[in-house]
Short mmCIF file of C-alpha atoms in Angstrom, two decimals:
data_model
loop_
_atom_site.label_atom_id
_atom_site.label_comp_id
_atom_site.label_asym_id
_atom_site.label_seq_id
_atom_site.Cartn_x
_atom_site.Cartn_y
_atom_site.Cartn_z
CA MET C 169 -10.03 9.20 27.97
CA CYS C 170 -12.21 7.87 30.79
CA GLU C 171 -11.72 11.16 32.59
CA GLU C 172 -12.91 13.08 29.53
CA THR C 173 -16.06 10.99 29.27
CA SER C 174 -17.01 11.36 32.93
CA LYS C 175 -16.42 15.16 33.03
CA PRO C 176 -17.71 16.75 29.85
CA ALA C 177 -18.10 20.14 31.48
CA GLU C 178 -14.47 20.22 32.56
CA SER C 179 -13.46 19.24 29.02
CA GLU C 180 -15.41 22.12 27.50
CA GLU C 181 -13.94 24.59 29.98
CA SER C 182 -10.45 23.36 29.18
CA ILE C 183 -10.95 23.84 25.46
CA ALA C 184 -12.50 27.25 26.03
CA SER C 185 -9.50 28.26 28.12
CA VAL C 186 -7.19 27.16 25.35
CA VAL C 187 -9.03 29.51 23.00
CA VAL C 188 -8.29 32.38 25.34
CA SER C 189 -4.64 31.51 25.90
CA ASN C 190 -3.80 30.26 22.45
CA GLY C 191 -6.24 30.59 19.58
CA THR C 192 -3.98 28.77 17.13
CA ALA C 193 -4.04 25.49 19.03
CA ALA C 194 -7.79 25.70 19.59
CA MET C 195 -8.43 26.36 15.91
CA ALA C 196 -6.33 23.32 15.01
CA VAL C 197 -8.26 21.05 17.35
CA ALA C 198 -11.58 22.50 16.15
CA THR C 199 -10.59 21.77 12.57
CA LEU C 200 -9.90 18.17 13.53
CA ARG C 201 -13.46 17.83 14.80
CA GLU C 202 -15.28 19.80 12.11
CA SER C 203 -13.48 18.46 9.03
CA ASP C 204 -15.41 15.20 9.05
CA ALA C 205 -18.70 17.14 8.90
CA LYS C 206 -17.86 18.71 5.56
CA PRO C 207 -19.37 16.71 2.70
CA SER C 208 -17.23 15.07 0.06
CA TRP C 209 -18.13 13.96 -3.45
CA PHE C 210 -16.82 10.49 -2.60
CA THR C 211 -19.38 8.07 -1.25
CA PRO C 212 -18.00 4.73 0.01
CA LYS C 213 -19.18 2.85 -3.08
CA ARG C 214 -17.78 5.50 -5.44
CA LEU C 215 -14.47 5.34 -3.62
CA LEU C 216 -14.33 1.55 -3.92
CA ALA C 217 -15.25 1.64 -7.62
CA ILE C 218 -12.66 4.30 -8.46
CA PHE C 219 -9.90 2.62 -6.48
CA CYS C 220 -10.71 -0.70 -8.17
CA VAL C 221 -10.39 0.90 -11.61
CA ILE C 222 -7.07 2.52 -10.65
CA ASN C 223 -5.77 -0.76 -9.22
CA MET C 224 -6.83 -2.59 -12.36
CA LEU C 225 -5.02 -0.05 -14.56
CA ASN C 226 -1.86 -0.64 -12.49
CA TYR C 227 -1.99 -4.34 -13.22
CA ILE C 228 -3.14 -3.96 -16.81
CA ASP C 229 0.18 -2.21 -17.30
CA ARG C 230 1.96 -5.22 -15.74
CA GLY C 231 0.16 -7.60 -18.09
CA ALA C 232 0.66 -5.38 -21.13
CA ILE C 233 4.44 -5.13 -20.85
CA ALA C 234 4.64 -8.92 -20.50
CA SER C 235 2.33 -9.59 -23.46
CA ASN C 236 3.73 -10.79 -26.76
CA GLY C 237 2.30 -7.79 -28.58
CA VAL C 238 4.15 -5.24 -26.42
CA ASN C 239 7.17 -7.21 -25.21
CA GLY C 240 7.70 -8.70 -28.67
CA SER C 241 10.54 -10.95 -29.70
CA ILE C 242 14.29 -10.67 -30.14
CA ARG C 243 15.96 -10.33 -33.51
CA SER C 244 16.94 -13.70 -34.94
CA CYS C 245 18.52 -15.23 -38.03
CA THR C 246 17.93 -18.54 -39.73
CA ASP C 247 20.65 -20.99 -40.78
CA SER C 248 20.33 -19.69 -44.33
CA GLY C 249 21.29 -16.18 -43.21
CA ILE C 250 17.83 -14.60 -43.39
CA CYS C 251 17.27 -12.33 -40.39
CA ASN C 252 14.14 -10.70 -39.00
CA SER C 253 14.08 -7.42 -37.13
CA GLY C 254 12.14 -8.78 -34.19
CA SER C 255 9.09 -7.06 -32.77
CA GLY C 256 7.91 -5.02 -29.83
CA ILE C 257 10.23 -3.63 -27.17
CA GLN C 258 12.73 -6.46 -27.50
CA GLY C 259 13.00 -6.12 -31.26
CA ASP C 260 13.08 -2.30 -31.43
CA PHE C 261 15.77 -1.93 -28.77
CA ASP C 262 17.61 -5.18 -29.61
CA LEU C 263 17.42 -6.39 -26.01
CA THR C 264 18.88 -9.61 -24.71
CA ASN C 265 16.64 -11.89 -22.67
CA PHE C 266 18.46 -10.71 -19.54
CA GLU C 267 17.75 -7.03 -20.32
CA ASP C 268 14.18 -7.84 -21.19
CA GLY C 269 13.79 -9.64 -17.87
CA LEU C 270 15.13 -6.60 -16.02
CA LEU C 271 12.42 -4.43 -17.58
CA SER C 272 9.66 -6.58 -16.14
CA SER C 273 10.98 -6.04 -12.60
CA ALA C 274 12.40 -2.50 -12.94
CA PHE C 275 9.25 -1.07 -11.36
CA MET C 276 10.28 -2.91 -8.18
CA VAL C 277 13.10 -0.41 -7.61
CA GLY C 278 10.70 2.53 -7.46
CA LEU C 279 8.22 0.51 -5.43
CA LEU C 280 10.70 -0.53 -2.76
CA ILE C 281 12.23 2.94 -2.38
CA ALA C 282 9.01 4.93 -2.46
CA SER C 283 6.72 2.73 -0.31
CA PRO C 284 8.18 3.73 3.10
CA VAL C 285 8.56 7.32 1.90
CA PHE C 286 4.87 7.74 1.04
CA ALA C 287 3.85 5.98 4.24
CA SER C 288 5.93 8.45 6.25
CA LEU C 289 4.74 11.51 4.31
CA ALA C 290 1.12 10.55 5.04
CA LYS C 291 1.66 11.83 8.58
CA SER C 292 2.57 15.31 7.33
CA TYR C 293 0.53 15.64 4.14
CA ASN C 294 -2.99 14.66 3.18
CA PRO C 295 -2.87 10.96 2.13
CA PHE C 296 -5.47 11.49 -0.56
CA ARG C 297 -3.33 14.19 -2.19
CA LEU C 298 -0.32 11.86 -1.99
CA ILE C 299 -2.25 9.32 -4.05
CA GLY C 300 -2.80 12.12 -6.58
CA VAL C 301 0.95 12.74 -6.69
CA GLY C 302 1.58 9.06 -7.30
CA LEU C 303 -1.05 8.85 -10.05
CA SER C 304 0.46 11.91 -11.74
CA ILE C 305 3.90 10.28 -11.73
CA TRP C 306 2.37 7.07 -13.09
CA THR C 307 0.66 8.95 -15.95
CA PHE C 308 3.91 10.69 -16.85
CA ALA C 309 5.94 7.48 -16.56
CA THR C 310 3.66 5.32 -18.71
CA ALA C 311 3.52 7.99 -21.37
CA GLY C 312 7.32 8.15 -21.15
CA CYS C 313 7.53 4.40 -21.80
CA GLY C 314 5.82 5.06 -25.12
CA PHE C 315 8.38 7.76 -25.98
CA SER C 316 11.43 5.78 -24.83
CA PHE C 317 14.28 5.29 -27.30
CA ASN C 318 16.59 2.69 -25.70
CA PHE C 319 16.89 0.24 -22.81
CA TRP C 320 17.92 2.77 -20.16
CA SER C 321 15.20 5.27 -20.99
CA ILE C 322 12.40 2.72 -20.70
CA ALA C 323 14.01 1.17 -17.60
CA ILE C 324 13.96 4.55 -15.82
CA PHE C 325 10.32 5.12 -16.73
CA ARG C 326 9.45 1.63 -15.46
CA MET C 327 11.07 2.53 -12.12
CA LEU C 328 8.88 5.64 -11.94
CA VAL C 329 5.82 3.47 -12.56
CA GLY C 330 6.70 1.68 -9.34
CA VAL C 331 6.64 4.99 -7.45
CA CYS C 332 2.94 5.39 -8.19
CA GLU C 333 2.17 1.86 -7.12
CA ALA C 334 3.98 2.57 -3.85
CA SER C 335 1.72 5.52 -3.03
CA PHE C 336 -1.45 3.74 -4.08
CA ILE C 337 -0.86 0.38 -2.38
CA SER C 338 0.23 2.02 0.89
CA LEU C 339 -2.76 4.37 1.13
CA ALA C 340 -5.69 2.93 -0.87
CA ALA C 341 -6.37 -0.07 1.38
CA PRO C 342 -6.64 2.06 4.58
CA PHE C 343 -9.13 4.35 2.80
CA ILE C 344 -11.25 1.36 1.75
CA ASP C 345 -11.08 -0.08 5.26
CA ASP C 346 -12.24 3.25 6.71
CA ASN C 347 -15.23 3.65 4.39
CA ALA C 348 -16.47 0.06 4.05
CA PRO C 349 -19.53 -1.03 6.06
CA ALA C 350 -18.40 -2.54 9.33
CA ALA C 351 -19.83 -5.97 8.46
CA GLN C 352 -18.25 -6.02 4.97
CA ARG C 353 -14.72 -4.66 5.43
CA THR C 354 -12.93 -7.84 4.39
CA ALA C 355 -15.30 -8.35 1.45
CA TRP C 356 -14.51 -4.84 0.19
CA LEU C 357 -10.79 -5.51 0.52
CA GLY C 358 -11.36 -8.75 -1.41
CA ILE C 359 -13.09 -6.85 -4.21
CA PHE C 360 -10.17 -4.41 -4.33
CA TYR C 361 -7.50 -7.13 -4.51
CA MET C 362 -9.56 -9.12 -7.00
CA CYS C 363 -8.48 -6.49 -9.54
CA ILE C 364 -4.91 -7.86 -9.48
CA PRO C 365 -5.44 -11.11 -11.41
CA THR C 366 -8.19 -9.51 -13.48
CA GLY C 367 -5.99 -6.57 -14.45
CA ILE C 368 -3.05 -8.78 -15.45
CA ALA C 369 -5.30 -10.96 -17.62
CA ILE C 370 -6.85 -7.93 -19.33
CA GLY C 371 -3.34 -6.53 -19.81
CA TYR C 372 -2.26 -9.62 -21.74
CA VAL C 373 -5.20 -9.22 -24.13
CA TYR C 374 -4.91 -5.43 -24.36
CA GLY C 375 -1.16 -5.49 -25.04
CA GLY C 376 -1.53 -8.22 -27.60
CA LEU C 377 -4.24 -6.44 -29.56
CA VAL C 378 -2.64 -2.99 -29.49
CA GLY C 379 0.82 -4.36 -30.27
CA VAL C 380 -0.39 -6.33 -33.25
CA TYR C 381 -2.85 -3.87 -34.79
CA VAL C 382 -1.24 -0.50 -33.95
CA ASN C 383 2.14 -0.32 -32.21
CA TRP C 384 3.43 -1.31 -28.79
CA ARG C 385 3.98 2.36 -27.87
CA TRP C 386 0.26 3.05 -28.09
CA ALA C 387 -0.39 0.53 -25.32
CA PHE C 388 1.44 2.80 -22.86
CA TRP C 389 -0.05 6.00 -24.24
CA GLY C 390 -3.52 4.50 -23.91
CA GLU C 391 -2.88 3.65 -20.26
CA ALA C 392 -1.69 7.20 -19.56
CA ILE C 393 -4.83 8.66 -21.16
CA LEU C 394 -7.06 6.40 -19.08
CA MET C 395 -5.28 7.29 -15.82
CA LEU C 396 -5.11 11.07 -16.42
CA PRO C 397 -8.68 11.89 -15.24
CA PHE C 398 -8.08 10.08 -11.95
CA ALA C 399 -4.79 11.93 -11.38
CA VAL C 400 -6.45 15.30 -12.01
CA SER C 401 -9.53 14.57 -9.89
CA ALA C 402 -7.33 13.63 -6.92
CA PHE C 403 -6.28 17.32 -6.75
CA LEU C 404 -9.59 18.96 -7.70
CA ILE C 405 -12.06 17.08 -5.51
CA LYS C 406 -12.17 17.72 -1.78
CA PRO C 407 -10.00 15.01 -0.26
CA LEU C 408 -11.16 12.40 2.19
CA GLN C 409 -9.48 12.20 5.56
CA LEU C 410 -7.79 9.01 6.67
CA LYS C 411 -8.62 7.65 10.10
CA GLY C 412 -5.84 8.38 12.56
CA PHE C 413 -4.49 11.42 10.66
CA ALA C 414 -5.17 15.10 11.09
CA PRO C 415 -6.63 16.99 8.10
CA ALA C 416 -4.07 18.59 5.80
CA GLU C 417 -5.13 22.10 6.77
CA SER C 418 -4.70 21.31 10.46
CA LYS C 419 -1.54 19.23 10.31
CA LYS C 420 -0.12 21.96 12.49
CA SER C 421 -2.14 20.44 15.31
CA LEU C 422 -0.08 17.23 15.23
CA GLU C 423 3.42 18.64 15.24
CA PRO C 424 3.45 22.29 16.35
CA LEU C 425 1.22 21.81 19.41
CA VAL C 426 4.50 21.05 21.10
CA THR C 427 6.07 24.03 19.34
CA VAL C 428 3.20 26.33 20.35
CA ALA C 429 3.49 25.25 23.95
CA ALA C 430 7.24 25.81 23.86
CA GLU C 431 6.77 29.33 22.46
CA ILE C 432 4.29 30.23 25.20
CA GLU C 433 6.62 28.90 27.87
CA ASP C 434 9.56 30.89 26.43
CA ALA C 435 7.46 34.03 26.36
CA GLN C 436 6.25 33.68 29.94
CA VAL C 437 9.68 32.77 31.30
CA SER C 438 11.18 35.85 29.62
CA ASP C 439 8.84 38.33 31.27
CA GLY C 440 6.25 36.49 33.32
CA LYS C 441 3.35 38.41 31.76
CA THR C 442 1.97 37.67 28.32
CA GLY C 443 0.41 41.09 27.95
CA VAL C 444 3.68 42.94 28.47
CA ILE C 445 5.40 40.84 25.79
CA ALA C 446 2.62 41.52 23.31
CA GLY C 447 3.16 45.23 23.81
CA SER C 448 6.86 45.12 23.05
CA ALA C 449 7.43 45.28 19.28
CA GLU C 450 11.20 45.00 19.62
CA PHE C 451 10.98 41.88 21.74
CA ASN C 452 8.41 40.32 19.40
CA ASP C 453 10.67 40.86 16.39
CA ARG C 454 13.62 39.26 18.16
CA ASN C 455 11.45 36.44 19.50
CA LEU C 456 9.98 35.81 16.04
CA LYS C 457 13.43 35.23 14.52
CA LYS C 458 14.30 32.95 17.39
CA SER C 459 11.05 31.00 17.00
CA PHE C 460 11.76 30.23 13.33
CA LEU C 461 15.01 28.51 14.30
CA SER C 462 13.45 26.69 17.24
CA LYS C 463 10.53 25.52 15.09
CA GLY C 464 12.91 24.07 12.52
CA LEU C 465 14.90 22.21 15.15
CA LEU C 466 11.76 20.97 16.85
CA LYS C 467 10.35 19.68 13.57
CA ILE C 468 13.58 17.83 12.78
CA GLN C 469 13.61 16.31 16.26
CA TYR C 470 9.94 15.40 15.86
CA GLN C 471 10.52 13.65 12.51
CA ILE C 472 13.47 11.67 13.88
CA SER C 473 11.64 10.63 17.05
CA ARG C 474 8.56 9.69 15.02
CA PHE C 475 10.66 7.51 12.71
CA PHE C 476 12.12 5.54 15.62
CA LYS C 477 8.70 5.33 17.21
CA ASP C 478 7.25 3.89 14.00
CA MET C 479 9.91 1.19 13.99
CA ALA C 480 8.01 -0.32 16.92
CA LEU C 481 6.02 -1.95 14.14
CA LEU C 482 8.81 -4.54 13.95
CA LEU C 483 8.03 -5.53 17.56
CA ASN C 484 4.37 -6.25 16.80
CA LYS C 485 4.24 -10.06 16.93
CA VAL C 486 0.84 -10.31 15.23
CA TYR C 487 1.97 -8.15 12.33
CA ILE C 488 5.32 -9.96 11.96
CA VAL C 489 3.70 -13.42 11.92
CA ASN C 490 1.21 -12.23 9.33
CA VAL C 491 3.92 -10.82 7.04
CA LEU C 492 6.18 -13.89 7.42
CA GLY C 493 3.33 -16.13 6.29
CA TYR C 494 2.59 -13.73 3.43
CA ILE C 495 6.24 -13.89 2.29
CA ALA C 496 6.18 -17.71 2.13
CA TYR C 497 2.85 -17.59 0.31
CA ASN C 498 4.07 -15.02 -2.22
CA PHE C 499 7.25 -17.02 -2.79
CA VAL C 500 5.11 -19.81 -4.26
CA ILE C 501 2.61 -17.63 -6.13
CA GLY C 502 5.40 -15.61 -7.79
CA ALA C 503 7.16 -18.75 -9.02
CA TYR C 504 3.85 -20.26 -10.16
CA SER C 505 3.09 -17.24 -12.33
CA TYR C 506 6.53 -17.33 -13.97
CA TRP C 507 7.33 -21.04 -14.27
CA GLY C 508 3.82 -22.55 -14.22
CA PRO C 509 3.22 -22.65 -17.98
CA LYS C 510 6.69 -24.09 -18.67
CA ALA C 511 6.28 -26.76 -15.98
CA GLY C 512 2.81 -27.64 -17.25
CA TYR C 513 4.08 -28.02 -20.79
CA ALA C 514 6.99 -30.21 -19.69
CA ILE C 515 4.93 -32.47 -17.40
CA TYR C 516 1.62 -32.75 -19.27
CA HIS C 517 2.60 -31.65 -22.80
CA MET C 518 -0.10 -28.97 -22.92
CA ARG C 519 -0.76 -27.31 -26.25
CA ASN C 520 -1.57 -23.85 -24.85
CA PRO C 521 -0.14 -23.69 -21.30
CA ASP C 522 -0.23 -19.86 -21.27
CA MET C 523 -3.96 -19.79 -21.96
CA LEU C 524 -4.67 -22.60 -19.52
CA PHE C 525 -2.72 -21.17 -16.59
CA GLY C 526 -3.93 -17.66 -17.38
CA GLY C 527 -7.57 -18.75 -17.48
CA VAL C 528 -7.33 -20.79 -14.27
CA THR C 529 -5.58 -17.93 -12.46
CA VAL C 530 -8.16 -15.33 -13.52
CA VAL C 531 -11.22 -17.39 -12.61
CA CYS C 532 -9.80 -18.76 -9.36
CA GLY C 533 -8.31 -15.37 -8.47
CA ILE C 534 -11.64 -13.57 -8.78
CA VAL C 535 -13.80 -16.22 -7.13
CA GLY C 536 -11.27 -17.13 -4.43
CA THR C 537 -10.44 -13.54 -3.45
CA LEU C 538 -14.10 -12.55 -3.17
CA ALA C 539 -14.99 -15.73 -1.31
CA GLY C 540 -12.21 -15.22 1.26
CA GLY C 541 -13.48 -11.74 2.10
CA PHE C 542 -17.12 -12.77 2.40
CA VAL C 543 -16.30 -15.87 4.47
CA LEU C 544 -14.29 -13.85 7.02
CA ASP C 545 -17.11 -11.32 7.32
CA TYR C 546 -19.56 -14.20 7.84
CA MET C 547 -17.29 -15.69 10.53
CA ASN C 548 -17.11 -12.27 12.22
CA SER C 549 -14.10 -10.21 11.19
CA THR C 550 -11.52 -10.59 13.94
CA ILE C 551 -7.76 -11.03 13.73
CA SER C 552 -7.98 -14.49 15.30
CA ASN C 553 -10.61 -15.62 12.78
CA ALA C 554 -8.50 -14.14 9.97
CA PHE C 555 -5.54 -16.31 11.03
CA LYS C 556 -7.82 -19.37 11.20
CA LEU C 557 -9.01 -18.72 7.65
CA LEU C 558 -5.47 -18.01 6.42
CA ALA C 559 -4.06 -21.20 7.92
CA GLY C 560 -6.96 -23.46 6.96
CA SER C 561 -7.40 -22.16 3.42
CA THR C 562 -3.66 -22.27 2.68
CA LEU C 563 -3.30 -25.77 4.12
CA LEU C 564 -6.15 -27.16 2.02
CA GLY C 565 -4.92 -25.26 -1.03
CA ALA C 566 -1.43 -26.69 -0.57
CA ILE C 567 -2.84 -30.23 -0.38
CA PHE C 568 -4.79 -29.82 -3.62
CA CYS C 569 -1.90 -28.13 -5.46
CA PHE C 570 0.54 -30.79 -4.26
CA GLY C 571 -1.85 -33.52 -5.38
CA SER C 572 -2.29 -31.89 -8.78
CA PHE C 573 1.41 -32.21 -9.61
CA CYS C 574 1.33 -35.84 -8.42
CA SER C 575 -1.45 -36.60 -10.88
CA SER C 576 -0.44 -38.35 -14.09
CA ASN C 577 -3.60 -37.23 -15.88
CA LEU C 578 -3.96 -33.75 -17.41
CA TYR C 579 -7.63 -33.40 -16.49
CA GLY C 580 -6.93 -34.56 -12.95
CA PHE C 581 -4.20 -31.92 -12.74
CA ILE C 582 -6.54 -29.16 -13.96
CA ALA C 583 -9.29 -30.09 -11.49
CA LEU C 584 -7.01 -30.37 -8.45
CA PHE C 585 -4.91 -27.30 -9.33
CA SER C 586 -8.05 -25.19 -9.84
CA LEU C 587 -9.37 -26.14 -6.40
CA GLY C 588 -5.95 -25.45 -4.89
CA GLU C 589 -5.67 -21.99 -6.44
CA LEU C 590 -9.25 -21.17 -5.44
CA LEU C 591 -8.39 -21.85 -1.80
CA VAL C 592 -4.98 -20.18 -1.97
CA PHE C 593 -6.40 -16.94 -3.41
CA ALA C 594 -8.95 -16.78 -0.57
CA THR C 595 -6.16 -15.39 1.61
CA GLN C 596 -5.98 -11.97 -0.07
CA GLY C 597 -8.72 -10.28 1.95
CA PRO C 598 -7.85 -11.76 5.38
CA VAL C 599 -4.08 -11.18 5.14
CA ASN C 600 -4.56 -7.49 4.36
CA TYR C 601 -7.25 -7.24 7.04
CA VAL C 602 -4.68 -8.32 9.63
CA CYS C 603 -2.14 -5.82 8.25
CA LEU C 604 -4.65 -3.01 8.71
CA HIS C 605 -6.20 -3.99 12.04
CA SER C 606 -3.18 -5.20 13.99
CA VAL C 607 -1.71 -1.67 14.08
CA SER C 608 -3.05 1.71 15.13
CA PRO C 609 -4.77 3.82 12.42
CA SER C 610 -1.80 6.16 12.01
CA MET C 611 0.48 3.18 11.32
CA ARG C 612 -1.64 1.55 8.61
CA PRO C 613 0.08 3.15 5.59
CA LEU C 614 3.47 2.10 6.94
CA SER C 615 2.22 -1.41 7.70
CA MET C 616 0.94 -1.81 4.13
CA ALA C 617 4.16 -0.37 2.71
CA MET C 618 6.41 -2.63 4.78
CA SER C 619 4.25 -5.65 3.94
CA THR C 620 4.46 -4.91 0.21
CA VAL C 621 8.22 -4.36 0.33
CA SER C 622 8.79 -7.55 2.34
CA ILE C 623 6.72 -9.91 0.18
CA HIS C 624 8.56 -8.69 -2.92
CA ILE C 625 12.12 -8.61 -1.54
CA PHE C 626 11.87 -11.98 0.19
CA GLY C 627 9.01 -13.51 -1.80
CA ASP C 628 8.33 -13.35 -5.53
CA VAL C 629 11.55 -11.55 -6.56
CA PRO C 630 14.00 -14.29 -5.44
CA SER C 631 11.62 -17.22 -5.96
CA SER C 632 11.77 -17.35 -9.77
CA PRO C 633 15.59 -17.47 -10.07
CA LEU C 634 15.86 -19.88 -7.12
CA VAL C 635 13.35 -22.26 -8.70
CA GLY C 636 15.32 -21.96 -11.94
CA VAL C 637 18.51 -22.99 -10.12
CA LEU C 638 16.66 -25.88 -8.51
CA GLN C 639 15.38 -27.08 -11.88
CA ASP C 640 18.87 -26.83 -13.40
CA ASN C 641 20.14 -29.20 -10.72
CA ILE C 642 17.18 -31.60 -10.56
CA ASN C 643 16.17 -31.43 -14.23
CA ASN C 644 12.69 -32.71 -13.38
CA TRP C 645 9.82 -30.25 -13.47
CA ARG C 646 7.46 -32.47 -11.48
CA GLU C 647 9.88 -32.72 -8.55
CA THR C 648 10.67 -29.02 -8.78
CA ALA C 649 6.97 -28.12 -8.71
CA LEU C 650 6.36 -30.40 -5.71
CA ILE C 651 9.26 -28.88 -3.75
CA LEU C 652 8.00 -25.37 -4.55
CA THR C 653 4.43 -26.23 -3.52
CA SER C 654 5.71 -27.56 -0.18
CA VAL C 655 6.47 -23.96 0.84
CA LEU C 656 2.70 -23.39 1.06
CA PHE C 657 2.66 -25.82 4.02
CA LEU C 658 5.23 -23.56 5.68
CA ALA C 659 2.99 -20.52 5.08
CA ALA C 660 0.03 -22.35 6.63
CA GLY C 661 2.14 -23.30 9.64
CA ILE C 662 3.32 -19.73 10.20
CA TRP C 663 -0.22 -18.32 9.98
CA SER C 664 -1.53 -21.02 12.35
CA THR C 665 0.75 -19.66 15.11
CA GLY C 666 -1.08 -16.34 14.82
CA ILE C 667 -4.24 -17.99 16.14
CA PHE C 668 -2.63 -18.39 19.56
CA LEU C 669 -1.21 -14.87 19.81
CA ASN C 670 -2.86 -12.27 22.00
CA SER C 671 -4.27 -10.12 19.20
CA VAL C 672 -6.01 -6.77 19.69
CA ASP C 673 -7.97 -5.04 16.94
CA ARG C 674 -6.68 -1.46 16.98
CA PHE C 675 -9.00 -0.07 14.33
CA ASN C 676 -10.79 2.26 16.75
CA GLU C 677 -7.68 3.80 18.27
CA ASP C 678 -7.98 7.50 17.45
CA ILE C 679 -5.01 9.83 17.25
CA GLU C 680 -7.29 12.83 17.85
CA ASN C 681 -7.66 11.80 21.49
CA GLN C 682 -3.89 11.65 21.78
CA VAL C 683 -3.60 15.16 20.34
CA LEU C 684 -6.10 16.52 22.86
CA ALA C 685 -4.26 14.77 25.67
CA VAL C 686 -0.92 16.30 24.62
CA GLU C 687 -2.55 19.71 24.34
CA ARG C 688 -4.07 19.55 27.82
CA SER C 689 -0.81 18.34 29.39
CA ASN C 690 1.00 21.31 27.83
CA GLN C 691 -1.63 23.93 28.67
CA ARG C 692 -2.85 23.06 32.18
CA PRO C 693 0.23 24.37 34.04
CA LEU C 694 -0.10 27.69 32.21
CA LEU C 695 -3.78 27.92 32.99
CA GLY C 696 -3.13 27.10 36.62
CA GLU C 697 -0.75 30.05 36.99
CA ASN C 698 -3.38 32.52 35.71
CA THR C 699 -6.24 31.54 38.05
CA THR C 700 -5.72 34.75 40.10
CA GLU C 701 -5.42 37.07 37.13
CA THR C 702 -5.88 40.77 37.91
CA PRO C 703 -7.94 43.13 35.71
CA GLU C 704 -4.76 44.89 34.58
CA GLU C 705 -3.17 41.65 33.46
CA SER C 706 -6.28 40.60 31.54
CA THR C 707 -6.28 43.97 29.78
#
């Protein structure tokens, strides 16, 4: 790269020579450079607003299916023999509590399977179009939930809902990070992730109202109708390009530059003169059939080698420390969201624990998430500062949350727990900032996908049943809550180790420079052999 900067004339001559020797490769590289100049309907603020709405719809669906209006109640009978038919999904399909619990987490199957797939496909297909594919599947799946007729049908559609979330979570955050103002990147990520608690809270209200006044099926149909315009626009509007990836129309420049070079070498080895080969129709026909097979093999080899190369992500100490802390953090937050109201009712005899915990989570989630992003930007957004904020905020939050469950007074609990959650939610922007900036641009979708998969598999998915087992053995909700909250101290400790790691912000690493370097390394030997070209050969 330093050589390119110091010798611009040589660089231009090299590219010009490539045009003469191989127009296809030159066109691909030119497309890489010119694509960013073409205007797009999406301005940065429009992109953020649209992605926030889509993210909120994702989590409105989560809240809706858990609401009493949509989820409903199981069929039951009184001692006198009078039975009711139940309500909602549970009542219509006569689900047990176990089956009903599986529905709430069925989306996780699609999410875990599809997240790495979409992250990998982003290197071969336009990431913006992949989001459109995911949104289309989500629209179809949510509508299908409304048309479902038994447990298995709705369970399958819930799995498909997770597929959309996989594409969106893996790719949306890198787009926001690319388009946000440099001094406000973490704040924009905070705004985006603020939609999670907000969407769930709105989903509770939305599902309750629709389920009571219309029918639970209309809650899903309404979501599908709201998402449809976004799914369609993702295919109609000119897509944005993601930093570190070649445009969709020039994806040939990333993979077949090697193939193109191989074809030229084969041609020159066969005869030694490119012009003679071009004049032989019989040879070209035979060579064309051969090239199709070689291209296929080269592409397969390229995909396999790229997969193993991407697994170097697991050797990135900064990324691993960040995800490990996120897993411990999510372990607590997931159990809080599931067992919090029940623990609060048992310890403090609350009248409306659902409303109280829901209200505290929404307010603290919005304020805390936004505050975390703005504070990191104010501190100067670096990976080291992000770890400082993660460790400090989580440590203080753990202290307040731990103290809240030690309090014997309800109002003391509410005050301390609110402060604790405010500090704990401040981690959302910084933790995702580290995920995005500790890896090269082309690895960001995979880093987000692997982070999402990890925090669910090892975090919130096992935490709820494990806390349930703990409570069954202890039979004391205060002690159970204190033991659970102690895991936040572990998360703070893990993130604090990241402060001392040698961290490098890789946001400005550009894959285009790597493509040009590969191209030059492949083409220079060929150009060197033609420096004494005769007039006949040029003809």
